[in-house]
Structure formats: C-alpha cells, structure tokens
Coordinates of C-alpha atoms and ligand atoms in Angstrom, one line a residue:
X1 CA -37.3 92.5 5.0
X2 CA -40.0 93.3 7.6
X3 CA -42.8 90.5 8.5
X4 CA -45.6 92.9 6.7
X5 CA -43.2 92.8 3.2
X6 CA -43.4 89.1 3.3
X7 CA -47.3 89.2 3.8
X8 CA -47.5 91.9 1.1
X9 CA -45.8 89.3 -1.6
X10 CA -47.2 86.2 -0.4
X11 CA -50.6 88.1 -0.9
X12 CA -50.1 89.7 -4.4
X13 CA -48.4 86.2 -5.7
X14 CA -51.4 84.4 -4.5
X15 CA -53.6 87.1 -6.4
X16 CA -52.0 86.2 -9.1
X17 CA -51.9 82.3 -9.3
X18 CA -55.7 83.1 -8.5
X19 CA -55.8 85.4 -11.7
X20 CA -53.9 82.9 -13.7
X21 CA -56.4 80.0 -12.6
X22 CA -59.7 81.9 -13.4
X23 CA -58.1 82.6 -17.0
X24 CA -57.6 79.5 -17.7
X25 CA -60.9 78.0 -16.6
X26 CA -62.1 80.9 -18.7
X27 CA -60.0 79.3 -21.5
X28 CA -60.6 75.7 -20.9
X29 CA -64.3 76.5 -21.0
X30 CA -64.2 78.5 -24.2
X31 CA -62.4 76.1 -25.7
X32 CA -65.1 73.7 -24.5
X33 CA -67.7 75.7 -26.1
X34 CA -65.5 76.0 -29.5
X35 CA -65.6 72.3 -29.1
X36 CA -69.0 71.5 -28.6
X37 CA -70.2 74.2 -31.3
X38 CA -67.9 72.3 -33.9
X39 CA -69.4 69.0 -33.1
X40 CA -72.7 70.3 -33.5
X41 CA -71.0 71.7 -37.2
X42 CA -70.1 68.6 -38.2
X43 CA -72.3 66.5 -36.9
X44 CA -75.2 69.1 -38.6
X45 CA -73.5 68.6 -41.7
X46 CA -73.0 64.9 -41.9
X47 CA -77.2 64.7 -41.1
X48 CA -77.3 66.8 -44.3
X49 CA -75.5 64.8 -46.2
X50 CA -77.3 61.6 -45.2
X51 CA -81.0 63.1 -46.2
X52 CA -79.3 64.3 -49.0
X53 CA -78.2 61.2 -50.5
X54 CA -81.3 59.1 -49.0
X55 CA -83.5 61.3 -51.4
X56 CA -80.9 61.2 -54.4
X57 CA -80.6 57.4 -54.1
X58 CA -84.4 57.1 -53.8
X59 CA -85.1 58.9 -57.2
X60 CA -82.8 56.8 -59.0
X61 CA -84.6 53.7 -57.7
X62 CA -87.9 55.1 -58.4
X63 CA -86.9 56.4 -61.9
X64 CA -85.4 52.8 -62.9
X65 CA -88.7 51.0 -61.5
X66 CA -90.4 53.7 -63.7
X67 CA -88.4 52.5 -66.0
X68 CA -88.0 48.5 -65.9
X69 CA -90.2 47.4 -63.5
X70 CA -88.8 43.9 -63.9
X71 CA -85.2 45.1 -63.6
X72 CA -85.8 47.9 -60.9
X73 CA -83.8 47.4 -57.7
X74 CA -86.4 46.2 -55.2
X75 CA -85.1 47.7 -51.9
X76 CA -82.3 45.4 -50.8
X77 CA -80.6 45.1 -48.0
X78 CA -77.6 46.6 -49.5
X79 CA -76.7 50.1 -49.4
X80 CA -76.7 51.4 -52.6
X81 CA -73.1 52.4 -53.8
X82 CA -71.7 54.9 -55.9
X83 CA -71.2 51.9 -59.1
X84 CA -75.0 51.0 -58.7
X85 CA -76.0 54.7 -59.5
X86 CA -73.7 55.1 -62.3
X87 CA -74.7 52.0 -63.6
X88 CA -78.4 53.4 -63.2
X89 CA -77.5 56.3 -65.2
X90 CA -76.0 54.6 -67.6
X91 CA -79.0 52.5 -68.7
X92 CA -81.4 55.7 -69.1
X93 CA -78.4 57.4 -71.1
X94 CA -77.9 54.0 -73.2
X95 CA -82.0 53.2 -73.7
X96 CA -83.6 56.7 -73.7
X97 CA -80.8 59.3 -74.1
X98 CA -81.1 61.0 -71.3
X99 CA -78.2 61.9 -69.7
X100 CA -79.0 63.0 -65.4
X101 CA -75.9 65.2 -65.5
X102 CA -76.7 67.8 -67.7
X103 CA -80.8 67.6 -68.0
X104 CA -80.7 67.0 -71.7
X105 CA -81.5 64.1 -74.6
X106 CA -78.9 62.9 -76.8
X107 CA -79.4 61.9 -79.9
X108 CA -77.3 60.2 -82.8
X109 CA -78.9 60.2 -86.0
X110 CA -76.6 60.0 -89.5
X111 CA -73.3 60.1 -87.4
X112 CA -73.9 63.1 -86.0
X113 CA -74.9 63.7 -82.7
X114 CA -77.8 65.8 -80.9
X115 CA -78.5 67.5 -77.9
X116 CA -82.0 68.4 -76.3
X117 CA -82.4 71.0 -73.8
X118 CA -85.7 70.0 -72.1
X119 CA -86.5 73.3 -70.9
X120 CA -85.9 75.3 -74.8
X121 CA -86.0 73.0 -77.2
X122 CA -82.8 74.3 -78.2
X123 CA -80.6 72.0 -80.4
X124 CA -76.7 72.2 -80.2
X125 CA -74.0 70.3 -81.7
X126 CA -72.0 67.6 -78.9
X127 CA -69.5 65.4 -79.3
X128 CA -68.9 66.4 -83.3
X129 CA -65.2 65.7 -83.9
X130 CA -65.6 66.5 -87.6
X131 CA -67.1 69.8 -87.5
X132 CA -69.3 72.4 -85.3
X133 CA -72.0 74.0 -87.4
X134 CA -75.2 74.8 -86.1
X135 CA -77.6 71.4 -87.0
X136 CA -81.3 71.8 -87.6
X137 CA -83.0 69.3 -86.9
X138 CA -86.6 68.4 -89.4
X139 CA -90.2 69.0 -87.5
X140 CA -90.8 65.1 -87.3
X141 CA -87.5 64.6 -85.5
X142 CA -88.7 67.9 -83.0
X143 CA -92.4 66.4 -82.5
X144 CA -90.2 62.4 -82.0
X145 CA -88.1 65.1 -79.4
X146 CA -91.1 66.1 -77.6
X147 CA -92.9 63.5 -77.0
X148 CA -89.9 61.5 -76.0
X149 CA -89.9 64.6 -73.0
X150 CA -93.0 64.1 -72.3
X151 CA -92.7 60.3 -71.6
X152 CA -90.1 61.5 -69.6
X153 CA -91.8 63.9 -67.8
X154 CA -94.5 61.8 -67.6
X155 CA -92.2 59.3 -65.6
X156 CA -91.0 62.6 -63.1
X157 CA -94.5 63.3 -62.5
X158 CA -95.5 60.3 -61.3
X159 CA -92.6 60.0 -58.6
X160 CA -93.4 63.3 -57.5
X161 CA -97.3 62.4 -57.3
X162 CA -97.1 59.3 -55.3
X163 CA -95.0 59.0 -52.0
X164 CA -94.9 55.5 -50.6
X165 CA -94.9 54.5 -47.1
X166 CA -91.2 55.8 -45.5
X167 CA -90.7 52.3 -44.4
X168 CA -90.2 51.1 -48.3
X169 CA -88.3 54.5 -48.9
X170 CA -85.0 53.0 -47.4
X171 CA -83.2 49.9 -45.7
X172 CA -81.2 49.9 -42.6
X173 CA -78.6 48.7 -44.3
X174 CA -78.7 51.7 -46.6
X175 CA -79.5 54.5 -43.7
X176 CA -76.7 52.9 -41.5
X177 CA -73.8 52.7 -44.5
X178 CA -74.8 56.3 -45.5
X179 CA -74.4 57.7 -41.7
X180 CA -71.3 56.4 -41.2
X181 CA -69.8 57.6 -44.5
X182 CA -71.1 60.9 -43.8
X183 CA -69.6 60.7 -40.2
X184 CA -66.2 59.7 -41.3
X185 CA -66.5 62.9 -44.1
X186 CA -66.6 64.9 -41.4
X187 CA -64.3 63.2 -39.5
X188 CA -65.9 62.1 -36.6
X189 CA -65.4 58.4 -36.2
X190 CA -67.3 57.4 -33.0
X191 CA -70.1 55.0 -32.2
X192 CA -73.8 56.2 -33.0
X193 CA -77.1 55.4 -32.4
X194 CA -80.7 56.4 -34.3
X195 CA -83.6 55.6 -34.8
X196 CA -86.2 56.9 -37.6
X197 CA -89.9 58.3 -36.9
X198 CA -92.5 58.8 -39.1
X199 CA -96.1 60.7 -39.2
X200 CA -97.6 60.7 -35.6
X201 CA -94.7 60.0 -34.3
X202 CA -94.4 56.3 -35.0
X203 CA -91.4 54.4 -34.9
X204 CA -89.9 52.8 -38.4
X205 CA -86.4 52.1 -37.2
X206 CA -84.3 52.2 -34.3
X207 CA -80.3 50.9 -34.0
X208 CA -80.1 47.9 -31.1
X209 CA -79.2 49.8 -28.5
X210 CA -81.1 53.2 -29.2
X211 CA -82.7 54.5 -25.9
X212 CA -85.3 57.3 -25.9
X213 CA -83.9 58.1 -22.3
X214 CA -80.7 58.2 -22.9
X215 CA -78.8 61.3 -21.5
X216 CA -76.5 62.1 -24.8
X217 CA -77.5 65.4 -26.6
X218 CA -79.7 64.0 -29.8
X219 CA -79.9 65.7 -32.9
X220 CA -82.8 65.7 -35.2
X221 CA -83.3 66.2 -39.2
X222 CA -86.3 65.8 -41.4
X223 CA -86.0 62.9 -43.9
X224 CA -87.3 63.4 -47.6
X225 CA -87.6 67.2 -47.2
X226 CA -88.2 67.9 -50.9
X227 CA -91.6 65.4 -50.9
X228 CA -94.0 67.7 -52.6
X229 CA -96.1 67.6 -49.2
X230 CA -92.9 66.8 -47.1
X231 CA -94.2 64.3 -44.0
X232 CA -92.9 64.5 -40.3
X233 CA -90.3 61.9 -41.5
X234 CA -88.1 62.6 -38.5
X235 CA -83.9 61.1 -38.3
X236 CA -82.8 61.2 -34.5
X237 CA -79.4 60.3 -34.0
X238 CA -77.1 60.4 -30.6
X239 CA -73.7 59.6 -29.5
X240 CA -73.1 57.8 -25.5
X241 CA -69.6 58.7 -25.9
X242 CA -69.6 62.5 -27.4
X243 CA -69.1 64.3 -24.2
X244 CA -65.9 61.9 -24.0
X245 CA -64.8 62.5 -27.4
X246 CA -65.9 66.5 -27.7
X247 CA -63.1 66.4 -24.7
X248 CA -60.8 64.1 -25.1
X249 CA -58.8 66.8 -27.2
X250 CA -58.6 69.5 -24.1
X251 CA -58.2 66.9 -21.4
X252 CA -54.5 66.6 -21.4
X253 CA -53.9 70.1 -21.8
X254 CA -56.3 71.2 -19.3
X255 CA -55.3 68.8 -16.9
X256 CA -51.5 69.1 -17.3
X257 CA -51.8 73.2 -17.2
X258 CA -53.8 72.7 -13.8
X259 CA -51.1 70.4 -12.5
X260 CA -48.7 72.9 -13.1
X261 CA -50.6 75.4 -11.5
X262 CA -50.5 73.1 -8.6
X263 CA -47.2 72.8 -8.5
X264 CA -46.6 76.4 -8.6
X265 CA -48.9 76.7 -5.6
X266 CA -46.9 74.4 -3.6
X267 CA -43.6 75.8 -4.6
X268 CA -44.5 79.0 -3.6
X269 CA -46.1 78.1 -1.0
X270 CA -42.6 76.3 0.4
X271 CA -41.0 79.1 -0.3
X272 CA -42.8 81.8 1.8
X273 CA -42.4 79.2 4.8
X274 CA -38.7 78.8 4.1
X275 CA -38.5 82.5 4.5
X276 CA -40.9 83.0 7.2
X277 CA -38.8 80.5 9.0
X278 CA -35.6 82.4 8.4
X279 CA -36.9 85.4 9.5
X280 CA -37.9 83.6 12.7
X281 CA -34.7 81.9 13.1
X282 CA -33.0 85.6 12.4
X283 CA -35.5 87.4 15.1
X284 CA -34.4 84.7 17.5
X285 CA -31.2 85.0 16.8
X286 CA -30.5 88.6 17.5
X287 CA -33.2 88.9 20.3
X288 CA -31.2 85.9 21.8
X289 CA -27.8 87.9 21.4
X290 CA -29.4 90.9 22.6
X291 CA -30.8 89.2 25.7
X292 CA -27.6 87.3 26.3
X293 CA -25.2 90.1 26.5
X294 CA -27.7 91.5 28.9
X295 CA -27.7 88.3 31.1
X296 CA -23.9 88.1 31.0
X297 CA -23.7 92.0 32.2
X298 CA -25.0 91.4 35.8
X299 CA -23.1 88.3 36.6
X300 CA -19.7 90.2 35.2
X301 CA -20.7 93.5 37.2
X302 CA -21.1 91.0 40.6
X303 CA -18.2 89.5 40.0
X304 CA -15.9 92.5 39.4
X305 CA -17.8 94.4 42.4
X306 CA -17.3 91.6 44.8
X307 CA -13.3 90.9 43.8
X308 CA -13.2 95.2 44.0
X309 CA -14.4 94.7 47.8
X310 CA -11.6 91.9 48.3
X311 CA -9.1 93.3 46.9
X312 CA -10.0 97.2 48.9
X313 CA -7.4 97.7 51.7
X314 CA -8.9 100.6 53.1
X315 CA -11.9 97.7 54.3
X316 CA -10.3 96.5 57.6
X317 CA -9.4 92.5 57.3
X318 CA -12.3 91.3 59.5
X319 CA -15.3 92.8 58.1
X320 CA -14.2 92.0 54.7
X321 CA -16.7 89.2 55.0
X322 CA -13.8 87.0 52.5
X323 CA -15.9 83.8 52.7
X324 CA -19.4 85.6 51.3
X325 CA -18.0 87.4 49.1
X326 CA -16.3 83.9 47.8
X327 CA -19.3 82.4 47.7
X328 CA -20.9 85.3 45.6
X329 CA -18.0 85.2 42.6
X330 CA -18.9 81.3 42.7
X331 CA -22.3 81.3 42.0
X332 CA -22.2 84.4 39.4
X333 CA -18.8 82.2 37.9
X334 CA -21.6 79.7 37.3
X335 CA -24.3 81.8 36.2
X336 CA -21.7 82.8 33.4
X337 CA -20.9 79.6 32.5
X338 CA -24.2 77.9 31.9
X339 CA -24.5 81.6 29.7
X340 CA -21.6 80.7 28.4
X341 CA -22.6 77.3 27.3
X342 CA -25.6 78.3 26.2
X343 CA -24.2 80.3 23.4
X344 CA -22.2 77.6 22.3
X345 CA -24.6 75.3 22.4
X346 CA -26.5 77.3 19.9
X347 CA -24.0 77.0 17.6
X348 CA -24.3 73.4 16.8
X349 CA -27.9 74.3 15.1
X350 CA -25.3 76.2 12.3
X351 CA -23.5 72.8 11.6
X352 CA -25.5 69.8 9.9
X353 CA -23.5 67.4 12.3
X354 CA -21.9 68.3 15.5
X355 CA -17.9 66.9 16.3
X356 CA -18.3 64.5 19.6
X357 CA -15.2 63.6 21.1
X358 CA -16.4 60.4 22.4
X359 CA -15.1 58.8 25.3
X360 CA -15.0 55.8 28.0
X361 CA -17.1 57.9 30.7
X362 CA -18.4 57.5 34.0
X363 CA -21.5 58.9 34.0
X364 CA -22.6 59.6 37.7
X365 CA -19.4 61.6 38.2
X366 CA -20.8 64.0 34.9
X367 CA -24.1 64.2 36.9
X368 CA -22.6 64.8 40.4
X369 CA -20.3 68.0 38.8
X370 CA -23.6 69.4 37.1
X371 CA -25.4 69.0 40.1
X372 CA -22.7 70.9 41.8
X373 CA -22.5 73.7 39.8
X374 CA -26.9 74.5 40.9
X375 CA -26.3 73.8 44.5
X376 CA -25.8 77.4 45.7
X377 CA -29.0 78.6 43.3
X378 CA -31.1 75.8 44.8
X379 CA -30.1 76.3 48.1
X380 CA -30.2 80.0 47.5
X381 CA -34.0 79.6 46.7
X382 CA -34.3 77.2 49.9
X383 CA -34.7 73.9 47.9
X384 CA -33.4 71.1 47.5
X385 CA -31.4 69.0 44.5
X386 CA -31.3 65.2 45.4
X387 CA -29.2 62.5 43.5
X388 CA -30.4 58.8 43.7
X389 CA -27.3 56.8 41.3
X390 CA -28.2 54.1 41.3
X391 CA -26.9 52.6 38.2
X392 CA -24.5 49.0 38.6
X393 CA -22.8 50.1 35.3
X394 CA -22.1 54.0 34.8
X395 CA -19.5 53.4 32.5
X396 CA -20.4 55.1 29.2
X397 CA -19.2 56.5 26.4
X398 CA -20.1 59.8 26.0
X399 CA -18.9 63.2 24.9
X400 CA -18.4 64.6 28.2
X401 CA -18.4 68.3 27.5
X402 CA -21.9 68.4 25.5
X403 CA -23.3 65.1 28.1
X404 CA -22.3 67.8 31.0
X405 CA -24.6 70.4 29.4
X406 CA -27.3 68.1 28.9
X407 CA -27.8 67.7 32.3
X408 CA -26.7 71.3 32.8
X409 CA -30.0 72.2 30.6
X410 CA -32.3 69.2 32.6
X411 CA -31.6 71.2 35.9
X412 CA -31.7 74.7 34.3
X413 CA -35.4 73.6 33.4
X414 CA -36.4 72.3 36.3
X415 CA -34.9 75.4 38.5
X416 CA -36.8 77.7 36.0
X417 CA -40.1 76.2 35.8
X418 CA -40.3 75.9 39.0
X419 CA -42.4 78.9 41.0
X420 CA -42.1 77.6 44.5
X421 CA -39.6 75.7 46.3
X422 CA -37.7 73.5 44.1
X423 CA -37.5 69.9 44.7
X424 CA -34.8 68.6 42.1
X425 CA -34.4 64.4 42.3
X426 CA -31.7 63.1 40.0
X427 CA -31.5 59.0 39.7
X428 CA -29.7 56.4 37.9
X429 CA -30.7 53.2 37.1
X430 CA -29.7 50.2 35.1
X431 CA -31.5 48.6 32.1
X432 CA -30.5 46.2 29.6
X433 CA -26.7 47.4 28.4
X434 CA -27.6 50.9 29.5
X435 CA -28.2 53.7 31.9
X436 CA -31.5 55.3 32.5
X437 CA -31.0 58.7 33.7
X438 CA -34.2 60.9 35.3
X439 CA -34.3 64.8 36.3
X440 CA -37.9 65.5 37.5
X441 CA -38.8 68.6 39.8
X442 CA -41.8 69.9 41.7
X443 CA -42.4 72.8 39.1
X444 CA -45.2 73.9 36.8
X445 CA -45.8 71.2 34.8
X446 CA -46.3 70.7 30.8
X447 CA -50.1 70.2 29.6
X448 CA -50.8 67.0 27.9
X449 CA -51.3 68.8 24.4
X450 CA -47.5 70.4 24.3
X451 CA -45.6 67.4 25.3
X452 CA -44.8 66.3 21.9
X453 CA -43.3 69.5 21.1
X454 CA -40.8 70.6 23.6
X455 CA -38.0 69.1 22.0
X456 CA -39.1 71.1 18.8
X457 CA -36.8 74.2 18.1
X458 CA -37.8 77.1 19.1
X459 CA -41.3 75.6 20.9
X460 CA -42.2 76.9 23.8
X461 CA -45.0 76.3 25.8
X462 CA -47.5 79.0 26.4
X463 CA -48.1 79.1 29.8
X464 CA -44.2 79.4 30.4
X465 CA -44.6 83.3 28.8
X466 CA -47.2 84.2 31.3
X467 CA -45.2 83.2 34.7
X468 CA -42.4 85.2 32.9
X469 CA -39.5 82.8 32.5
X470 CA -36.8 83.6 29.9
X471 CA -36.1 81.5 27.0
X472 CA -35.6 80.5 23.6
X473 CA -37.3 77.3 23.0
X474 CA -33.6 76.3 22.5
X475 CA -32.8 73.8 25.1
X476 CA -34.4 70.7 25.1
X477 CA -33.5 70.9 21.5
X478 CA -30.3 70.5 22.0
X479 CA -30.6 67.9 24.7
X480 CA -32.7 65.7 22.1
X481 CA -29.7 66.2 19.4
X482 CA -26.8 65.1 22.0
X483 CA -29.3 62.4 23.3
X484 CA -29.4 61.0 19.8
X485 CA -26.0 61.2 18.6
X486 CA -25.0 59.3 21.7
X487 CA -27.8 56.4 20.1
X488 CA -29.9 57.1 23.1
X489 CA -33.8 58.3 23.5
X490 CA -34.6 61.0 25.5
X491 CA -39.2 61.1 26.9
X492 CA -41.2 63.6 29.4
X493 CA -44.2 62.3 31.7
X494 CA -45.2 65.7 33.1
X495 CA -48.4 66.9 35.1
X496 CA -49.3 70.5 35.7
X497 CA -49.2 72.2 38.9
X498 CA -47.3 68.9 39.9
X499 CA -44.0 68.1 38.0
X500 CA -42.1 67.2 35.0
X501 CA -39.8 64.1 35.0
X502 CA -37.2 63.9 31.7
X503 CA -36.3 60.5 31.2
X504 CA -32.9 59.6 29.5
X505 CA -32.1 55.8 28.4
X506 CA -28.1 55.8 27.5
X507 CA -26.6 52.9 26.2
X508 CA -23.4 51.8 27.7
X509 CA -21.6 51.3 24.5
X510 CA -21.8 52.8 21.1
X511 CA -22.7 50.7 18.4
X512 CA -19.7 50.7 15.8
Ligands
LIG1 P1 -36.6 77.3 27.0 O1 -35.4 78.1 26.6 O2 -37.9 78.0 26.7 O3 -36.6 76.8 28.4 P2 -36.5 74.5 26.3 O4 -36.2 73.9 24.9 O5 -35.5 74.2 27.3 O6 -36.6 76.1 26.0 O7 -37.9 74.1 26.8 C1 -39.0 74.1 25.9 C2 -40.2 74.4 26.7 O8 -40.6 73.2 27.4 C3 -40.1 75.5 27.7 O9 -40.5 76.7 27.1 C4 -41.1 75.1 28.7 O10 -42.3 75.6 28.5 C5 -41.1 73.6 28.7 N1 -40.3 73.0 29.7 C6 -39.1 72.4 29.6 N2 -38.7 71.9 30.8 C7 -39.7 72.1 31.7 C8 -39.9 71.7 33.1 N3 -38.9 71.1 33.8 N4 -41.1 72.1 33.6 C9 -42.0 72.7 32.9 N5 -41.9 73.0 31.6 C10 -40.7 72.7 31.0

C-alpha cells in the first residue's frame, strides 16, 4: 500500500469521526431543546393548575362566609384540602339545595324530589325510584324557587362585586401546598422558589430564599385571572437546580457516546501509526537489502579480482606484487564480514528476545581482535586506532560473538563519522565489580538535541545525511540491546566538530 493510500484513509476516517461528532452535538443539543421545551410544558401547566385551584378554593371560602359568616373559614394557615371543599359543598347542598356540581336546586317536597335549572326554570324529576313522570310544580312553589335563586344570585353577585386585598385572597401555606401538588402532577419533583406581586409591583409574598437576581429562567402567571377587573396579581416562580435536572437525563448518554467517540479517535489513531511504522520498517527493510547486496558486490569483485591476479601464471613471479595483493583480500575479507554481521545483526529486531550464549570472557582480548579487524581501513585513511586497557579485572561474562560486534559497530561509527583523519582511542577501566569500556573518535560530533535518540531504531541524525554517510539508524540500536542483556548501560558525551565518546559500564558477573 503506497504512503499516499495510507494518507487517503487516515484522511476520510477522520472525516468521518468529525461527521459523526457534529451529528451528535446536533443531537445532544436537540434533545436539549426537546428538553427544555418540555419543562417549560410542564412547568406552564402546573402554574395553571395552581391559579386554577387558588380561584376555585377562594370562591368556596367566599360563598361559605356569604353564607355563615360565623362558620366561614377565616384564612388559615392550612391549605385547603380536597375534604374541606366537599365538606363546603355539602353544607350549601344540605341548607339551601344547591348542589355546585350540576348548577341546579334540589328540592324534596311530599317524597318526591325536584330539580331547578337556574338558567330555565325547567323542572325535572331526580332521584325518583318509584316512578318518572313529568312533576309540575304549583306557582307558590315556582315564585319560593325564584326567589330562593335570587338569594342565591344575590350571594354570586356580591363575590363578584367586591375583590379584597390579594394578601387576604390566600396563605402561604395554601399557595406553597398547591405548587408542589401541581409540580409533582406534572412530575417534576425539584426544589422551587416564588414569590407573589401585586398592583404596582409590590411584594405580598416571597419563599425564604427567593432572589430577584437569581440566574435561573423564572416563569410568570397572572393570579385571579377571572376577577371581573383582573389586577396585575403576578405568581413568579424559579428553580436553582432546573438546568441540572432539565439535563441530568442526557448527561450520561451524552457523555458516554462522546467517550466512545474518544476512544475511537485514539484507536484509530494507533492504528494508522502502527501501520505507518510497518511501512517504515518494510521501506527500510528492502532499501537495506537493496543497499546491502550492493555493498557486498564490490568487496566480492576485489576479492575475486585480486585472487584472479594470484592465481595468473602468465604474470611472472616477481611482479606479482603477492604481499599487496594479500593485504587487499584482507581488508575487503573484513569489509564483508562487518556486512556480514550487519545483516545478522538485523535479524535479532525479528525475535522478541535474542539467544546469548554466555560465557567466562576476557574482554580486552574481544576489543583487541575488533580493533584488528579496522587497522588496515584506519591506517588506509592515515589515522590512527589506539587502545588504553586498562582494566585490573577483564574477566567477563559475555556472549562473545554479539560483544565482538558491539565493538565492531563502536569503531564502524567512529570511522564513518569521522571526515578527517580519524583518531580512534579505545580504554578500559575498572569500577566497582565491572568494566568501563570507552570508544571516542575525533569525528563530527552529535548536537546536544539528538543525543537522546541515537540508540532509537532507525534514528539518525540529520547532519549525518548531508556529509553523505550510509546507514540505517540500525546500529547503536543494537549495541544498546546486547549492552542491556548483558545487565550493563551503555551513554554518549559528544561535541560537534570535536568528538563523540560511547561509554560502556559492564559488569563482571551476571546477576543469577
Ligand atoms: P547508522 O547506521 O546511521 O550509523 P547508528 O544507530 O549506528 O546508525 O547511529 C545512529 C546515528 O547516530 C547515526 O546516524 C549518526 O548520526 C549518529 N552517530 C553514531 N555514532 C556516531 C559517532 N561516532 N559520531 C557522530 N555521530 C554518530
């Protein structure tokens, strides 16, 4: 799949979480509005219900005092309850015959009983259980009929005539029993607060902790709307925790689809470096494989060239130049084997833990027969490669194979970064139970801001592209790996233009 593909999908799956997130802020904040709009329902409705039932309770207590003044319910502190008007109905049904319900007088004369319609004058039969024939009732008993209306119109009149002050029209007791049944009707059972106005504004009743400045959305009715001239009787009423409870519903589904959301972000977004990693790994791989086999092609063509000139007969015996020719199949021998190594070496990135075969070692001799093997190169570039071994105790145990490439790879470095003459120093030293090993050179240098990374795989400093040098970011990796199985720690001190020095601390034995 090429890099551009990759970029292509990563692009249009990223469009698409971003489609999928706007649609669901789109939804979370429609369901928001549904929300809000259905608290304003209910809340509308509840406030409807309260004035309703204010009014309602109010006429009863007006037509009772009306009534029996002496037995009229003086507003009490009580709210008035659902007994206390059927017990108000029943006393104007028991002394006068009037019955709220249906609008109408009933009267019982002879054992039979009579209904009034106060708007027609119309007389039916009720409650008979003997018989249903059409009564007629006698002129006196229509004149008793009307007049006993009129008393009782007389007794409407005057509520609707005279409006008293709207602070004797309820009690707090009253308002606050009737909003919280209303509230719990329409099934919103949160904390409230309200407070009442009259004309001009002035205050008749507030809860404790109602606050004019308070932030929550308030909502307004009009109390006593049906007054013949209805005042500016004004019921405000809030809620501090509405925004909490209008919420409180979509929270956990908002928030859990957002987490998820999340989630998918992140997994995706592992997953396109997973695969941008492969594909670098892969790139590397075959540019390494491509580059190798052309390394390994010169050294191979030297070395069969020069054994050709050794082995022509027709090239008289002394100007065969033997010992040159030696000394070129050497160095190229050598040149293969590091490129040799080098392969192998890559191999143990493939395998999550590398085989060492771990033995009693002495360490200066691995150094000395590394150091060997770059002589001819180093010389060949009119340097020098110095060894200081200083260690008391060189005996380690190490696997000798992958310690030999180690330092293979130290030198390698230090011959390739450096431009001019190289100056290779190799030391030993002793420390506590161990061996401190040190390759530094005279080369390039690392800048301050890469030396963390070097031993990353496949990091390669910058500035090591531009003077040309080949490589794959490969083998300080590998040094740092070996290093570490062998329970050691492996640092750089570097400074451009003047030198790198690797510094290796090995200890002498391996813990168990
Ligand atoms: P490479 O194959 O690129 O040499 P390494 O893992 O051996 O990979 O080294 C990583 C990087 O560290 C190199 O690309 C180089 O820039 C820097 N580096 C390593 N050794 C030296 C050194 N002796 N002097 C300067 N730079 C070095």
């Amino acid at each position: 799949m090429k890099r551009f593909h990759i970029v292509l999908l990563a692009v249009f799956f990223f469009l698409a979480i971003s489609a999928l997130v706007i649609i669901q802020l789109q939804w979370i904040s429609s369901v928001v509005s549904a929300e809000d709009q259905q608290f304003r329902f209910s809340i509308n409705e509840a406030l409807k219900e309260v004035v309703t039932e204010l009014e309602k309770t109010e006429t009863y207590n007006r037509i009772m005092s009306e009534i029996n003044p002496a037995e009229a319910a003086a507003p009490s502190d009580e709210s008035i309850s659902l007994t206390a008007q059927e017990s108000a109905a029943a006393r104007l049904l028991e002394k006068y015959g009037f019955d709220p319900d249906t609008r109408s007088v009933i009267i019982n004369r002879a054992g039979r009983t009579y209904v009034l319609n106060s708007e027609s004058l119309e007389q039916e039969s009720f409650f008979d259980d003997t018989e249903s024939e059409e009564q007629t009732l006698t002129v006196g008993a229509a004149t008793r009929m009307t007049n006993k209306i009129i008393s009782i119109e007389n007794i409407v009149s005057r509520i609707l005539h005279e409006t008293p002050p709207l602070r004797d029209r309820f009690t707090a007791d009253e308002l606050n029993a009737l909003i919280r049944r209303s509230l719990n009707d329409v099934g919103i059972h949160i904390d409230y607060e309200c407070a009442v106005r009259g004309d001009y504004g002035g205050l008749i009743y507030r809860t404790a902790n109602y606050s004019e400045s308070s932030g929550s959305n308030k909502y307004l009715r009009q109390m006593f709307p049906n007054d013949p001239v209805p005042g500016n009787n004004i019921l405000t009423i809030y809620f501090p925790g509405e925004e909490q409870y209008k919420f409180s519903h979509i929270t956990f589904m908002a928030v859990s689809s957002m987490l998820i959301v999340l989630l998918l972000i992140l997994l995706a977004t592992g997953t396109f470096i997973v695969i941008f990693r492969q594909k670098k790994i892969s790139e590397i791989r075959s540019d390494f494989i491509n580059n190798m086999t052309h390394e390994l092609k010169t050294p191979i063509a030297t070395i069969s060239l020069a054994s050709q000139m050794l082995a022509d007969e027709t090239i008289p015996e002394g100007s065969r130049k033997t010992p040159e020719l030696a000394l070129v199949i050497n160095e190229e021998s050598t040149r293969l084997k590091v490129l040799v190594e080098k392969v192998l070496q890559t191999a143990i990135f493939e395998k999550a833990r590398i085989e060492l075969n771990k033995k009693q070692t002495d360490v200066h001799s691995v150094i000395l027969k590394a150091v060997d093997a770059f002589k001819l190169q180093v010389n060949g570039r009119g340097g020098t490669i110095s060894t200081f071994l200083d260690a008391p105790d060189p005996e380690v145990v190490i696997d000798e194979q992958n310690f030999f490439n180690v330092i293979l790879n130290l030198i390698d470095n230090a011959l390739k970064y450096t431009v001019g003459t190289p100056e290779i120093t190799l030391t030993t030293s002793g420390y506590h139970k161990g061996v401190v090993i040190t390759v530094s050179d005279n080369g390039i240098g690392i800048p301050r801001e890469h030396l963390k990374h070097i031993f990353e795989k496949f990091y390669r400093v910058p500035a090591g592209n531009t003077h040309n040098i080949k490589g794959f970011g490969l083998g300080l990796s590998y040094v740092k790996t070996i290093i570490e199985e062998h329970h050691g720690t492996i640092r750089v001190e570097s400074q451009v233009s003047k030198g790198t020095k690797i510094i290796i601390h090995l200890p002498n034995r391996q813990p168990k």
